[in-house]
Tab-separated table of C-alpha atoms in Angstrom:
chain	number	residue	atom	x	y	z
A	1344	MET	CA	8.533	52.222	117.502
A	1345	ASN	CA	5.504	52.253	115.329
A	1346	LYS	CA	5.931	48.966	113.767
A	1347	HIS	CA	5.618	47.316	117.080
A	1348	ILE	CA	2.132	48.892	117.748
A	1349	ILE	CA	-1.053	47.569	116.578
A	1350	PRO	CA	-4.638	48.454	117.010
A	1351	SER	CA	-7.017	46.484	118.969
A	1352	SER	CA	-9.099	46.785	116.011
A	1353	ALA	CA	-6.968	45.065	113.645
A	1354	THR	CA	-7.356	41.413	112.969
A	1355	LEU	CA	-5.296	38.532	113.853
A	1356	LEU	CA	-4.442	38.228	110.422
A	1357	ASP	CA	-3.325	41.675	110.457
A	1358	ALA	CA	-1.162	40.845	113.344
A	1359	LEU	CA	0.375	37.831	111.636
A	1360	ALA	CA	1.519	40.092	108.536
A	1361	GLN	CA	2.866	42.773	110.683
A	1362	LEU	CA	4.822	40.223	112.851
A	1363	ASN	CA	6.163	38.698	109.535
A	1364	ARG	CA	7.502	42.313	108.676
A	1365	LEU	CA	9.549	42.006	111.696
A	1366	SER	CA	11.096	38.908	110.882
A	1367	GLY	CA	14.860	39.389	112.120
A	1368	SER	CA	14.054	41.886	114.635
A	1369	GLU	CA	11.957	41.557	118.118
A	1370	MET	CA	8.725	39.943	117.268
A	1371	THR	CA	6.429	41.493	119.999
A	1372	LEU	CA	3.554	43.905	119.357
A	1373	PHE	CA	1.798	46.233	121.794
A	1374	VAL	CA	-2.006	46.451	121.520
A	1375	THR	CA	-3.527	49.767	121.772
A	1376	ASP	CA	-7.163	51.206	122.383
A	1377	SER	CA	-8.966	53.588	120.457
A	1378	ALA	CA	-7.515	56.174	122.753
A	1379	GLY	CA	-3.837	55.243	122.070
A	1380	ARG	CA	-3.432	53.448	125.508
A	1381	VAL	CA	-1.681	50.184	125.668
A	1382	VAL	CA	-3.976	47.309	126.828
A	1383	GLY	CA	-1.874	44.235	125.935
A	1384	SER	CA	1.209	42.540	124.444
A	1385	LEU	CA	0.897	40.058	121.628
A	1386	THR	CA	3.280	37.300	119.934
A	1387	ASP	CA	3.071	34.690	117.166
A	1388	GLY	CA	2.733	32.614	120.409
A	1389	ASP	CA	-0.457	34.460	121.737
A	1390	ILE	CA	-1.845	34.281	118.154
A	1391	ARG	CA	-1.430	30.420	117.827
A	1392	ARG	CA	-3.172	29.583	121.272
A	1393	ALA	CA	-5.877	31.749	120.261
A	1394	LEU	CA	-6.479	29.979	116.989
A	1395	LEU	CA	-6.187	26.700	118.863
A	1396	ALA	CA	-8.732	27.924	121.322
A	1397	GLY	CA	-11.178	28.529	118.405
A	1398	ARG	CA	-10.617	31.921	117.204
A	1399	GLN	CA	-10.516	32.992	113.648
A	1400	LEU	CA	-7.937	34.887	112.005
A	1401	THR	CA	-10.856	37.718	111.243
A	1402	ASP	CA	-11.022	38.129	115.092
A	1403	THR	CA	-9.699	41.281	116.253
A	1404	VAL	CA	-6.288	41.038	118.266
A	1405	ALA	CA	-7.882	42.286	121.624
A	1406	ASP	CA	-9.235	38.529	121.919
A	1407	ALA	CA	-5.810	37.334	121.810
A	1408	ALA	CA	-3.518	40.073	123.565
A	1409	CYS	CA	-1.802	39.180	126.736
A	1410	ARG	CA	-3.509	41.552	129.334
A	1411	ASN	CA	-0.856	40.760	131.917
A	1412	PHE	CA	1.818	42.504	130.260
A	1413	LYS	CA	5.184	44.171	131.812
A	1414	ALA	CA	5.757	47.968	131.716
A	1415	VAL	CA	7.849	50.730	133.019
A	1416	GLY	CA	7.074	54.644	133.598
A	1417	THR	CA	8.856	57.424	132.610
A	1418	GLU	CA	10.834	57.967	135.474
A	1419	ARG	CA	13.925	55.868	136.333
A	1420	THR	CA	13.231	54.303	139.762
A	1421	ASP	CA	13.948	50.889	141.772
A	1422	LEU	CA	10.652	49.754	140.116
A	1423	ALA	CA	11.664	50.144	136.719
A	1424	THR	CA	15.022	48.233	137.594
A	1425	ASN	CA	13.082	45.355	139.167
A	1426	ILE	CA	10.667	45.047	136.333
A	1427	VAL	CA	13.560	45.047	133.704
A	1428	ARG	CA	15.202	42.356	135.680
A	1429	GLU	CA	12.091	40.266	135.925
A	1430	CYS	CA	11.530	40.590	132.092
A	1431	ARG	CA	15.301	39.824	131.230
A	1432	ALA	CA	14.888	36.659	133.485
A	1433	LYS	CA	11.881	35.364	131.739
A	1434	GLY	CA	13.085	35.848	128.461
A	1435	ILE	CA	10.849	39.015	127.719
A	1436	SER	CA	12.684	41.113	125.033
A	1437	MET	CA	10.584	44.344	124.526
A	1438	VAL	CA	9.224	46.177	127.387
A	1439	PRO	CA	7.054	49.142	126.795
A	1440	GLN	CA	7.714	52.855	128.533
A	1441	LEU	CA	4.259	54.385	129.303
A	1442	ASP	CA	3.248	57.742	130.327
A	1443	SER	CA	0.618	58.001	133.196
A	1444	ASP	CA	-2.303	57.549	130.763
A	1445	GLY	CA	-1.141	54.560	129.351
A	1446	HIS	CA	0.215	55.845	126.354
A	1447	ILE	CA	3.593	54.453	124.802
A	1448	VAL	CA	6.548	56.892	124.915
A	1449	ASP	CA	9.132	54.588	123.953
A	1450	ILE	CA	9.657	50.819	123.810
A	1451	ILE	CA	12.932	49.266	125.560
A	1452	ASN	CA	14.712	46.723	123.380
A	1453	LEU	CA	16.480	44.521	126.347
A	1454	SER	CA	18.962	43.169	123.584
A	1455	GLN	CA	20.248	46.724	123.725
A	1456	THR	CA	19.419	48.213	126.900
A	1457	ARG	CA	20.145	45.670	129.347
A	1458	SER	CA	18.655	47.631	132.422
A	1459	LEU	CA	17.052	50.789	133.467
A	1460	LEU	CA	19.100	52.072	136.408
A	1461	PRO	CA	17.947	55.188	138.471
A	1462	LEU	CA	21.409	56.907	138.302
A	1463	SER	CA	23.217	59.935	136.817
A	1464	ALA	CA	26.620	59.322	135.932
A	1465	ILE	CA	29.923	61.620	135.826
A	1466	LEU	CA	32.975	60.929	133.806
A	1467	MET	CA	36.336	62.832	134.748
A	1468	ALA	CA	38.081	63.663	131.603
A	1469	GLY	CA	40.338	66.857	132.862
A	1470	GLY	CA	43.653	65.057	133.204
A	1471	LYS	CA	46.670	65.824	130.879
A	1472	GLY	CA	47.649	62.028	130.372
A	1473	GLU	CA	51.184	62.689	130.609
A	1474	ARG	CA	52.341	59.290	130.671
A	1475	LEU	CA	50.971	59.026	126.907
A	1476	ARG	CA	52.917	61.808	125.733
A	1477	PRO	CA	53.776	62.591	122.825
A	1478	MET	CA	49.960	61.119	121.819
A	1479	THR	CA	48.286	63.225	124.218
A	1480	LEU	CA	50.292	66.327	123.268
A	1481	THR	CA	47.460	67.495	120.907
A	1482	THR	CA	44.541	64.869	122.015
A	1483	PRO	CA	43.144	64.555	125.326
A	1484	LYS	CA	43.862	60.871	126.710
A	1485	PRO	CA	39.711	60.351	126.725
A	1486	LEU	CA	39.743	60.999	123.098
A	1487	LEU	CA	42.644	58.690	122.171
A	1488	GLN	CA	41.397	56.122	119.668
A	1489	ILE	CA	41.242	52.151	120.509
A	1490	GLU	CA	40.411	50.056	117.539
A	1491	GLY	CA	38.783	53.318	115.874
A	1492	LYS	CA	36.691	54.620	118.876
A	1493	ALA	CA	37.624	56.958	121.543
A	1494	ILE	CA	38.389	55.550	124.996
A	1495	ILE	CA	35.454	57.574	126.938
A	1496	ASP	CA	32.909	56.238	124.126
A	1497	TYR	CA	33.340	52.772	125.162
A	1498	ASN	CA	32.254	54.044	128.727
A	1499	ILE	CA	29.115	56.248	127.306
A	1500	GLU	CA	28.077	53.016	125.445
A	1501	ALA	CA	28.387	50.995	128.423
A	1502	LEU	CA	26.287	53.365	130.785
A	1503	ALA	CA	23.703	54.283	128.126
A	1504	ALA	CA	23.185	50.349	127.806
A	1505	VAL	CA	21.980	50.264	131.289
A	1506	GLY	CA	19.667	53.141	131.005
A	1507	ILE	CA	21.627	55.884	132.242
A	1508	ASP	CA	21.059	59.186	130.011
A	1509	ASN	CA	21.860	61.925	132.317
A	1510	ILE	CA	25.572	61.878	131.676
A	1511	THR	CA	28.228	64.782	132.366
A	1512	VAL	CA	32.091	64.901	131.554
A	1513	THR	CA	34.259	67.285	133.271
A	1514	THR	CA	37.033	69.004	131.121
A	1515	ARG	CA	39.906	70.816	131.591
A	1516	TYR	CA	43.085	70.094	129.507
A	1517	LEU	CA	42.538	70.338	125.824
A	1518	ALA	CA	38.668	70.877	126.754
A	1519	GLU	CA	37.351	72.247	123.470
A	1520	GLN	CA	37.927	69.040	121.871
A	1521	LEU	CA	35.914	66.986	124.450
A	1522	PHE	CA	33.240	69.832	123.891
A	1523	ASP	CA	33.392	69.330	120.222
A	1524	HIS	CA	33.215	65.737	120.500
A	1525	PHE	CA	30.104	65.789	122.390
A	1526	ALA	CA	28.146	68.144	120.417
A	1527	ARG	CA	26.789	65.058	118.719
A	1528	PRO	CA	24.961	62.207	120.599
A	1529	VAL	CA	26.865	59.191	121.667
A	1530	ALA	CA	24.989	55.933	121.752
A	1531	GLY	CA	21.709	58.028	121.606
A	1532	VAL	CA	22.866	60.035	124.766
A	1533	GLN	CA	23.376	63.858	124.651
A	1534	VAL	CA	26.350	63.888	126.941
A	1535	LYS	CA	26.684	67.237	128.872
A	1536	CYS	CA	30.354	68.712	129.267
A	1537	VAL	CA	31.552	71.302	132.112
A	1538	LEU	CA	34.748	72.979	132.408
A	1539	GLU	CA	36.826	72.876	135.380
A	1540	ASP	CA	38.670	76.486	135.392
A	1541	GLN	CA	41.026	75.451	137.992
A	1542	PRO	CA	42.361	72.058	139.582
A	1543	LEU	CA	39.572	70.670	141.671
A	1544	GLY	CA	41.044	67.075	142.137
A	1545	THR	CA	40.070	63.671	140.903
A	1546	ILE	CA	36.077	64.250	142.082
A	1547	GLY	CA	36.061	68.188	143.012
A	1548	SER	CA	34.655	69.003	139.721
A	1549	ALA	CA	31.815	66.845	140.173
A	1550	ALA	CA	30.054	69.836	141.828
A	1551	LEU	CA	30.034	71.506	138.577
A	1552	ALA	CA	27.676	69.113	137.197
A	1553	ASP	CA	23.875	69.514	137.304
A	1554	ILE	CA	23.365	66.767	140.150
A	1555	PRO	CA	19.877	65.620	140.957
A	1556	ALA	CA	18.782	66.579	144.595
A	1557	GLU	CA	17.927	62.966	145.456
A	1558	GLY	CA	19.365	59.534	144.575
A	1559	ASN	CA	22.881	58.483	143.393
A	1560	THR	CA	25.399	59.124	140.822
A	1561	ILE	CA	28.085	56.829	139.179
A	1562	VAL	CA	31.668	58.861	139.268
A	1563	MET	CA	34.529	57.390	137.071
A	1564	ASN	CA	37.534	58.059	135.433
A	1565	SER	CA	36.862	58.545	131.808
A	1566	ASP	CA	40.207	56.756	130.551
A	1567	LEU	CA	39.127	53.338	131.975
A	1568	LEU	CA	38.251	50.140	129.567
A	1569	THR	CA	36.043	47.919	131.649
A	1570	THR	CA	33.422	45.269	131.538
A	1571	ILE	CA	32.022	45.958	135.107
A	1572	ASN	CA	28.487	45.029	135.577
A	1573	PHE	CA	26.951	48.473	136.313
A	1574	GLU	CA	23.864	46.812	137.397
A	1575	GLU	CA	25.333	44.537	140.028
A	1576	LEU	CA	27.364	47.241	141.161
A	1577	TYR	CA	24.182	49.771	141.665
A	1578	LEU	CA	22.338	46.794	143.688
A	1579	LYS	CA	25.313	46.354	146.028
A	1580	HIS	CA	25.132	50.059	146.617
A	1581	ARG	CA	21.489	50.181	147.016
A	1582	ASP	CA	20.917	46.973	149.148
A	1583	SER	CA	23.962	47.765	151.335
A	1584	GLY	CA	22.551	51.379	152.181
A	1585	ALA	CA	25.968	52.578	151.620
A	1586	GLU	CA	26.573	56.413	150.993
A	1587	ALA	CA	29.277	55.440	148.531
A	1588	THR	CA	30.516	52.390	147.153
A	1589	ILE	CA	33.808	51.798	145.752
A	1590	ALA	CA	34.336	49.025	142.622
A	1591	VAL	CA	37.559	47.463	143.359
A	1592	ILE	CA	39.908	45.084	141.757
A	1593	PRO	CA	42.131	41.968	143.172
A	1594	TYR	CA	45.923	42.945	143.392
A	1595	GLN	CA	48.452	40.436	144.867
A	1596	VAL	CA	51.893	41.687	146.186
A	1597	SER	CA	54.619	38.809	146.047
A	1598	VAL	CA	57.482	39.208	148.173
A	1599	PRO	CA	60.748	37.600	146.682
A	1600	TYR	CA	62.186	37.057	150.045
A	1601	ALA	CA	61.535	34.717	153.363
A	1602	ILE	CA	59.711	37.266	155.570
A	1603	LEU	CA	60.061	36.997	159.285
A	1604	THR	CA	57.296	37.429	161.969
A	1605	LEU	CA	58.755	38.526	165.441
A	1606	ASP	CA	57.824	38.925	168.674
A	1607	ASN	CA	60.086	41.286	170.476
A	1608	ASP	CA	63.385	39.967	169.926
A	1609	ARG	CA	62.214	36.399	169.196
A	1610	VAL	CA	61.540	34.840	165.644
A	1611	THR	CA	58.191	33.243	165.600
A	1612	GLY	CA	57.899	32.099	162.048
A	1613	ILE	CA	59.112	32.367	158.714
A	1614	ALA	CA	57.281	32.577	155.230
A	1615	GLU	CA	59.258	31.720	151.817
A	1616	LYS	CA	58.416	34.092	149.418
A	1617	PRO	CA	54.842	35.109	150.557
A	1618	ALA	CA	51.937	36.769	148.179
A	1619	TYR	CA	49.264	39.315	149.719
A	1620	SER	CA	45.925	39.699	148.269
A	1621	TYR	CA	44.135	43.198	148.556
A	1622	TYR	CA	41.609	45.224	146.653
A	1623	ALA	CA	42.642	48.049	144.899
A	1624	ASN	CA	40.527	51.070	143.727
A	1625	ALA	CA	39.286	50.905	140.329
A	1626	GLY	CA	38.389	54.551	139.729
A	1627	ILE	CA	34.653	53.927	139.542
A	1628	TYR	CA	32.394	54.863	142.190
A	1629	ILE	CA	28.680	55.401	143.290
A	1630	PHE	CA	28.148	58.400	145.608
A	1631	ASN	CA	24.561	59.469	147.330
A	1632	ASN	CA	23.764	63.065	145.483
A	1633	LYS	CA	23.441	64.929	148.717
A	1634	LEU	CA	27.839	64.247	148.998
A	1635	LEU	CA	28.567	65.207	145.463
A	1636	ARG	CA	26.289	68.170	145.919
A	1637	ALA	CA	28.173	69.583	149.188
A	1638	LEU	CA	31.521	69.514	147.244
A	1639	PRO	CA	33.429	72.673	147.605
A	1640	LEU	CA	34.318	74.481	144.418
A	1641	ASP	CA	37.010	76.763	146.014
A	1642	ARG	CA	39.670	73.864	146.584
A	1643	ARG	CA	40.621	70.467	145.529
A	1644	THR	CA	38.969	67.174	146.928
A	1645	ASP	CA	40.113	63.933	145.567
A	1646	ALA	CA	37.754	61.169	145.740
A	1647	THR	CA	39.898	59.358	148.455
A	1648	ASP	CA	39.618	62.382	150.372
A	1649	LEU	CA	35.479	61.972	150.235
A	1650	VAL	CA	35.799	58.386	151.234
A	1651	GLU	CA	37.904	59.028	154.218
A	1652	GLN	CA	35.588	61.792	155.370
A	1653	ILE	CA	32.633	59.555	155.156
A	1654	ILE	CA	34.659	56.767	157.065
A	1655	ALA	CA	35.615	59.278	159.764
A	1656	ARG	CA	32.426	59.940	160.838
A	1657	ASP	CA	31.514	56.337	160.797
A	1658	GLY	CA	29.287	56.235	157.267
A	1659	HIS	CA	29.093	53.286	155.583
A	1660	VAL	CA	31.396	52.622	152.564
A	1661	ALA	CA	30.712	49.640	150.296
A	1662	TYR	CA	32.824	47.633	147.764
A	1663	TYR	CA	32.360	45.963	144.832
A	1664	PRO	CA	34.765	43.440	143.213
A	1665	ILE	CA	35.038	43.804	139.234
A	1666	LYS	CA	34.528	40.632	137.836
A	1667	GLY	CA	35.388	41.091	134.565
A	1668	THR	CA	37.769	43.226	132.520
A	1669	TRP	CA	39.584	46.642	133.974
A	1670	ILE	CA	42.263	48.225	132.313
A	1671	ASP	CA	43.548	51.774	133.345
A	1672	VAL	CA	44.775	53.198	130.514
A	1673	GLY	CA	47.868	54.868	131.753
A	1674	SER	CA	50.563	54.144	129.630
A	1675	PRO	CA	51.935	53.104	126.164
A	1676	VAL	CA	52.122	49.658	127.542
A	1677	ASP	CA	48.369	49.652	128.834
A	1678	PHE	CA	47.278	51.395	125.660
A	1679	ARG	CA	48.776	48.617	123.634
A	1680	GLN	CA	47.272	45.987	125.765
A	1681	ALA	CA	43.839	47.710	125.695
A	1682	GLY	CA	43.997	47.550	121.814
A	1683	GLU	CA	44.781	43.693	121.613
A	1684	LEU	CA	41.815	43.458	124.128
A	1685	MET	CA	39.468	45.307	122.248
A	1686	ARG	CA	40.447	43.326	118.873
A	1687	HIS	CA	39.967	40.125	120.995
A	1688	HIS	CA	36.453	41.396	122.043
A	1689	ARG	CA	35.480	42.367	118.550
A	1690	ASN	CA	36.586	38.785	116.915
A	1691	LEU	CA	34.388	37.031	119.423
A	1692	THR	CA	31.340	39.025	118.756
A	1693	SER	CA	31.997	38.617	115.084
A	1694	LEU	CA	31.896	34.889	115.491
């Protein structure tokens, strides 16, 4: 981080030398005053404009710094999300994270952290993965390796890339392996594990996590591979005012027969091999934290139960169609397909 910080007393020549040492990385500096507070940002373009305006290389960087810089605070808020989106749209690649006194706490590199979402996350990892036996006889399904990486780690990395660092994994089957796996940070996040000592359903164990009193939480199955846009999912949830939002995938049912439509004893129409389109539950949700904190720990609750409870009292449940890849790694065929998909992605990124 320090390589991107320069004191306001440094010269423009000093700044050029420091930027030159950054060649190959994000070439932005943040100018600090004598108390260490950020007062501006500085790029080679800012220096060039200053020189064209008559400044000298021996002048201080304070004379060339851009005072109208973008920064975020230490709290995950909608304001921080909006600022990052604005910076990304303008091609700004570095955003300082400042404390209340204006000191740099961190520098967000938008080529690595694409967003800062005010969300927690809970990944469900307690299942036995019976359809993938014998592979899951000694290894929990979320830790099965696809192209050299545990399935669950793909999801941890995707969450970390949108700024989510409060992540909990709920465990039951072969739980000690998951506790051992997450004893070390993944993608810079110290993931927390909790143990489900009795079956609590597909969402009941979320109540074991340390859920903030306010805000929202992503709850998802840990054995998915997806390129879902978590930022778009969150914005849909936020802007709709929903209590819960379900990520969905298109699903088509084709009937191999001619289907009749009837009115009492009369045939009113006939459709040859019709196809019907639906949206299917993708196992990824955003729930208001108050709902998750109210989950009972003395009986099982499935995610569909919670959604139906909201609907039954006329609450707002929204949906978000996934536009990219989604694979539920539930069978040997799915497992092989997931491996082929990740090899394809790796080959594309290496070009």
